[in-house]
CSV table of C-alpha atoms and ligand atoms in Angstrom, one decimal:
chain,number,residue,atom,x,y,z
A,3,MET,CA,10.0,-22.4,-1.5
A,4,LYS,CA,9.4,-18.7,-1.6
A,5,LEU,CA,6.3,-17.1,-3.1
A,6,PHE,CA,6.0,-14.0,-5.3
A,7,ILE,CA,2.8,-12.6,-6.7
A,8,ASP,CA,2.5,-12.3,-10.5
A,9,THR,CA,0.5,-9.1,-11.0
A,10,ALA,CA,0.8,-5.3,-11.4
A,11,ASN,CA,-2.5,-4.7,-9.5
A,12,VAL,CA,-1.6,-2.9,-6.3
A,13,GLU,CA,-4.8,-3.8,-4.6
A,14,TYR,CA,-4.2,-7.5,-5.1
A,15,ILE,CA,-0.6,-7.1,-3.9
A,16,ARG,CA,-1.8,-5.2,-0.8
A,17,GLU,CA,-4.3,-7.9,0.1
A,18,ILE,CA,-1.9,-10.9,-0.4
A,19,ALA,CA,1.0,-9.1,1.3
A,20,SER,CA,-1.2,-8.7,4.4
A,21,TYR,CA,-1.3,-12.5,4.7
A,22,GLY,CA,2.5,-12.5,5.1
A,23,ILE,CA,3.1,-15.1,2.5
A,24,ILE,CA,4.8,-13.2,-0.4
A,25,CYS,CA,8.2,-11.7,-0.5
A,26,GLY,CA,8.4,-10.5,-4.1
A,27,VAL,CA,6.5,-9.4,-7.2
A,28,THR,CA,6.8,-10.1,-10.9
A,29,THR,CA,5.3,-8.0,-13.7
A,30,ASN,CA,5.4,-8.2,-17.4
A,31,PRO,CA,4.3,-5.9,-20.2
A,32,THR,CA,0.9,-7.6,-20.5
A,33,LEU,CA,0.3,-7.3,-16.7
A,34,ILE,CA,1.3,-3.6,-16.7
A,35,ALA,CA,-0.8,-2.8,-19.8
A,36,LYS,CA,-3.8,-4.5,-18.1
A,37,GLU,CA,-3.6,-1.9,-15.4
A,38,GLY,CA,-3.5,1.0,-18.0
A,39,ARG,CA,-1.2,3.0,-15.7
A,40,ASP,CA,2.3,4.5,-16.0
A,41,PHE,CA,5.0,1.9,-15.6
A,42,LYS,CA,7.2,3.8,-13.1
A,43,GLU,CA,4.2,5.0,-11.0
A,44,VAL,CA,2.9,1.4,-10.6
A,45,ILE,CA,6.3,0.0,-9.8
A,46,LYS,CA,7.0,2.7,-7.2
A,47,GLU,CA,3.7,1.9,-5.5
A,48,ILE,CA,4.6,-1.8,-5.5
A,49,THR,CA,7.9,-1.1,-3.9
A,50,GLN,CA,6.1,0.5,-1.0
A,51,LEU,CA,4.0,-2.7,-0.4
A,52,VAL,CA,6.6,-5.4,-0.7
A,53,ASP,CA,10.1,-5.3,0.5
A,54,GLY,CA,11.7,-7.8,-1.8
A,55,PRO,CA,12.6,-8.4,-5.4
A,56,ILE,CA,10.3,-6.7,-7.9
A,57,SER,CA,10.7,-7.7,-11.6
A,58,GLY,CA,10.0,-5.1,-14.2
A,59,GLU,CA,10.4,-6.1,-17.9
A,60,VAL,CA,12.3,-4.4,-20.7
A,61,ILE,CA,10.5,-3.8,-24.0
A,62,GLY,CA,13.5,-3.4,-26.3
A,63,LEU,CA,14.8,-6.3,-28.4
A,64,THR,CA,18.4,-5.3,-28.9
A,65,ALA,CA,21.0,-5.7,-26.2
A,66,ASP,CA,21.8,-2.0,-26.2
A,67,ALA,CA,18.1,-1.1,-25.8
A,68,MET,CA,17.7,-3.7,-23.0
A,69,ILE,CA,20.8,-2.4,-21.2
A,70,GLU,CA,19.6,1.2,-21.4
A,71,GLU,CA,16.1,0.3,-20.1
A,72,GLY,CA,17.5,-2.1,-17.5
A,73,ARG,CA,19.7,0.6,-16.0
A,74,GLU,CA,16.6,2.9,-15.8
A,75,ILE,CA,14.5,0.2,-14.2
A,76,ALA,CA,17.3,-0.5,-11.6
A,77,LYS,CA,17.3,3.2,-10.7
A,78,ILE,CA,13.7,3.1,-9.6
A,79,HIS,CA,14.4,1.2,-6.3
A,80,PRO,CA,17.2,-1.0,-4.9
A,81,ASN,CA,14.8,-4.0,-5.0
A,82,MET,CA,14.3,-3.8,-8.7
A,83,VAL,CA,15.1,-6.8,-10.9
A,84,VAL,CA,15.4,-6.4,-14.6
A,85,LYS,CA,13.3,-8.9,-16.5
A,86,ILE,CA,14.9,-9.9,-19.9
A,87,PRO,CA,13.6,-12.2,-22.5
A,88,MET,CA,15.7,-15.4,-23.3
A,89,THR,CA,17.3,-14.4,-26.6
A,90,GLY,CA,20.9,-14.0,-27.7
A,91,GLU,CA,20.5,-10.2,-27.4
A,92,GLY,CA,19.0,-10.8,-23.9
A,93,LEU,CA,22.0,-12.8,-22.8
A,94,LYS,CA,24.3,-10.0,-23.9
A,95,ALA,CA,22.2,-7.6,-21.8
A,96,VAL,CA,22.3,-10.0,-18.8
A,97,LYS,CA,26.1,-10.2,-19.0
A,98,THR,CA,26.5,-6.4,-19.0
A,99,LEU,CA,23.8,-5.7,-16.3
A,100,SER,CA,25.1,-8.4,-14.0
A,101,SER,CA,28.6,-7.0,-14.3
A,102,GLU,CA,27.1,-3.7,-13.0
A,103,ASN,CA,25.5,-5.6,-10.1
A,104,ILE,CA,22.1,-5.1,-11.5
A,105,LYS,CA,19.8,-8.1,-10.8
A,106,THR,CA,18.2,-9.9,-13.7
A,107,ASN,CA,15.4,-12.3,-14.3
A,108,VAL,CA,15.6,-14.2,-17.6
A,109,THR,CA,12.0,-14.8,-18.7
A,110,LEU,CA,10.3,-17.0,-21.3
A,111,VAL,CA,12.5,-19.9,-20.5
A,112,PHE,CA,11.1,-23.3,-21.8
A,113,SER,CA,14.1,-25.6,-21.6
A,114,VAL,CA,17.1,-26.8,-19.6
A,115,ASN,CA,19.5,-25.4,-22.1
A,116,GLN,CA,17.9,-22.0,-22.0
A,117,ALA,CA,18.2,-22.0,-18.2
A,118,LEU,CA,21.8,-23.0,-18.4
A,119,PHE,CA,22.7,-20.2,-20.8
A,120,ALA,CA,20.9,-17.7,-18.7
A,121,ALA,CA,22.7,-18.9,-15.5
A,122,LEU,CA,26.1,-18.8,-17.3
A,123,ALA,CA,25.5,-15.2,-18.5
A,124,GLY,CA,25.0,-14.2,-14.9
A,125,ALA,CA,21.2,-14.2,-14.4
A,126,THR,CA,20.0,-13.8,-10.8
A,127,TYR,CA,16.8,-15.7,-11.6
A,128,VAL,CA,15.4,-17.8,-14.5
A,129,SER,CA,11.7,-18.1,-15.1
A,130,PRO,CA,10.5,-21.3,-16.7
A,131,PHE,CA,6.9,-20.9,-17.9
A,132,VAL,CA,5.1,-23.9,-16.4
A,133,GLY,CA,1.6,-23.0,-17.6
A,134,ARG,CA,2.6,-22.2,-21.2
A,135,LEU,CA,4.6,-25.4,-21.3
A,136,GLU,CA,1.6,-27.4,-20.2
A,137,ASP,CA,-0.6,-25.5,-22.7
A,138,THR,CA,1.5,-27.2,-25.4
A,139,LEU,CA,1.3,-30.7,-23.7
A,140,HIS,CA,4.8,-30.6,-22.1
A,141,GLU,CA,5.4,-31.4,-18.4
A,142,GLY,CA,6.1,-28.0,-16.9
A,143,ALA,CA,7.2,-29.3,-13.5
A,144,GLU,CA,9.5,-31.8,-15.2
A,145,VAL,CA,11.4,-28.9,-16.8
A,146,VAL,CA,11.6,-27.1,-13.5
A,147,SER,CA,12.9,-30.2,-11.8
A,148,ASP,CA,15.5,-30.8,-14.6
A,149,ILE,CA,16.7,-27.2,-14.2
A,150,ARG,CA,17.0,-27.6,-10.4
A,151,ASN,CA,19.0,-30.8,-10.7
A,152,MET,CA,21.3,-29.2,-13.3
A,153,PHE,CA,21.9,-26.0,-11.2
A,154,ASP,CA,22.6,-28.1,-8.1
A,155,PHE,CA,24.9,-30.5,-10.0
A,156,TYR,CA,27.0,-27.6,-11.4
A,157,ASN,CA,26.7,-25.4,-8.3
A,158,LEU,CA,25.1,-22.6,-10.3
A,159,ASN,CA,23.5,-20.1,-7.9
A,160,THR,CA,20.8,-18.7,-10.2
A,161,GLU,CA,17.4,-19.1,-8.6
A,162,ILE,CA,14.5,-20.7,-10.4
A,163,ILE,CA,11.2,-18.8,-10.4
A,164,SER,CA,8.4,-21.1,-11.5
A,165,ALA,CA,6.2,-18.8,-13.6
A,166,SER,CA,3.1,-18.8,-15.7
A,167,ILE,CA,1.3,-20.7,-13.0
A,168,ARG,CA,-2.4,-21.3,-13.9
A,169,SER,CA,-3.7,-23.6,-11.2
A,170,PRO,CA,-3.1,-24.7,-7.5
A,171,LYS,CA,-1.9,-28.0,-8.9
A,172,GLN,CA,0.9,-26.3,-11.0
A,173,LEU,CA,1.9,-24.4,-7.8
A,174,ALA,CA,2.1,-27.6,-5.8
A,175,ASP,CA,3.9,-29.3,-8.7
A,176,SER,CA,6.5,-26.5,-8.7
A,177,ALA,CA,7.1,-26.9,-5.0
A,178,ARG,CA,7.6,-30.6,-5.5
A,179,ALA,CA,9.9,-30.0,-8.5
A,180,GLY,CA,12.3,-27.9,-6.4
A,181,ALA,CA,11.6,-24.4,-7.7
A,182,HIS,CA,13.2,-21.9,-5.3
A,183,ILE,CA,10.3,-19.5,-5.9
A,184,ALA,CA,6.9,-19.6,-7.5
A,185,THR,CA,5.3,-16.5,-8.9
A,186,VAL,CA,1.6,-16.9,-8.7
A,187,PRO,CA,-1.4,-14.8,-10.0
A,188,TYR,CA,-3.9,-13.4,-7.4
A,189,GLU,CA,-6.7,-15.8,-8.5
A,190,VAL,CA,-4.5,-18.9,-8.1
A,191,LEU,CA,-3.3,-17.8,-4.7
A,192,LYS,CA,-6.9,-17.2,-3.6
A,193,LYS,CA,-7.9,-20.7,-4.9
A,194,SER,CA,-5.0,-22.3,-3.2
A,195,LEU,CA,-6.0,-20.8,0.2
A,196,ILE,CA,-9.3,-22.6,0.4
A,197,HIS,CA,-10.4,-26.2,0.9
A,198,PRO,CA,-14.0,-27.4,1.3
A,199,LEU,CA,-13.0,-29.5,4.3
A,200,THR,CA,-11.6,-26.4,6.1
A,201,ASP,CA,-14.9,-24.6,5.6
A,202,GLN,CA,-16.9,-27.7,6.6
A,203,GLY,CA,-14.7,-28.2,9.7
A,204,ILE,CA,-15.2,-24.6,10.8
A,205,GLU,CA,-19.0,-24.9,10.4
A,206,THR,CA,-19.0,-28.1,12.5
A,207,PHE,CA,-16.9,-26.6,15.3
A,208,ILE,CA,-19.1,-23.6,15.6
A,209,LYS,CA,-22.3,-25.7,15.5
A,210,ASP,CA,-21.0,-28.2,18.2
A,211,TRP,CA,-19.9,-25.3,20.4
A,212,GLY,CA,-23.3,-23.6,20.0
A,213,LYS,CA,-25.2,-26.7,21.0
A,214,VAL,CA,-23.5,-26.7,24.4
A,215,PHE,CA,-22.5,-23.0,25.1
A,216,GLY,CA,-24.9,-21.1,22.9
A,217,ASN,CA,-24.1,-19.0,19.8
A,218,ARG,CA,-21.1,-16.8,20.2
A,219,SER,CA,-20.3,-13.8,18.1
A,220,THR,CA,-18.6,-14.6,14.8
A,221,LYS,CA,-16.7,-11.3,14.8
B,220,E4P,C1,6.0,-14.1,-14.9
B,220,E4P,O1,7.2,-13.9,-14.7
B,220,E4P,C2,5.5,-14.3,-16.2
B,220,E4P,O2,5.6,-13.2,-17.0
B,220,E4P,C3,4.1,-14.7,-16.1
B,220,E4P,O3,4.0,-15.7,-15.1
B,220,E4P,C4,3.5,-15.3,-17.4
B,220,E4P,O4,2.2,-15.9,-17.2
B,220,E4P,P1,1.2,-16.3,-18.3
B,220,E4P,O5,1.8,-17.4,-19.1
B,220,E4P,O6,0.0,-16.7,-17.6
B,220,E4P,O7,1.0,-15.0,-19.2
C-alpha cells in the first residue's frame, strides 16, 4: 500500500517527506482554509516537496463549474489531481475531465455503489471516508475491502484511497482491507511511527552497552 499525507501544511509535508514514506498529498477545502493561505500558492509549494499525485478539490457544485475549476487546477502542475465530490454533477465532470486526460479523485465516497459509479465515469482514484463511516457506526474498512473486491472482480483500474483516517488502527485496517493508498493526517502518521517497546528497547540497548563500554555520545 502507498501512503499519502492528508494536509495542506507545508511544514508537516516537508517533515514526513524527509522520512521517505509518502508519495502523494491530498487536500480539501477545510484543510486549505485551515492554513489561511492562497490555494494556488500552497499547492505550488506542495508540488516542490512531493513528486507524486497532489489532490486539489473543486468548490463548484455544477458540472460546468467543476470542469472549469478542474482545468485550472490541472494547469498548476502535471502532478495535480482534481478532487470532485461524489454527486451526479460530479460524475459528469469526471467523465469530461478524464476524457481530457485530467486525473480525478472522487471524494466523499461512502458505499460500494458510489465507488462503482465513480470508476465507471473514469475516476483515477476514489476516496472512501473510513473515519466518517466509523463515526456513524459503520465498518469503514469493510467498505474499503468490498470496493477492492469489486474493482478486482470487474478489472476496474481505479485506485482506492482510504481517506478520513483518524487513528493508527484505521490505517492498519485500511492496509488489511486492500486499499491501494491511504491518505493520513500528520498526527496519525506521527502516532503510527512510535511504539513504547521500541523506546524501551533503545533505552535497554544503550544502558547495557554503557555498563561494559561506558557511555557513548547519543548524537
Ligand atoms: C481526504 O481526501 C479527505 O478529504 C479527508 O481525509 C477527510 O478527512 P476528515 O473526515 O477527517 O475531515
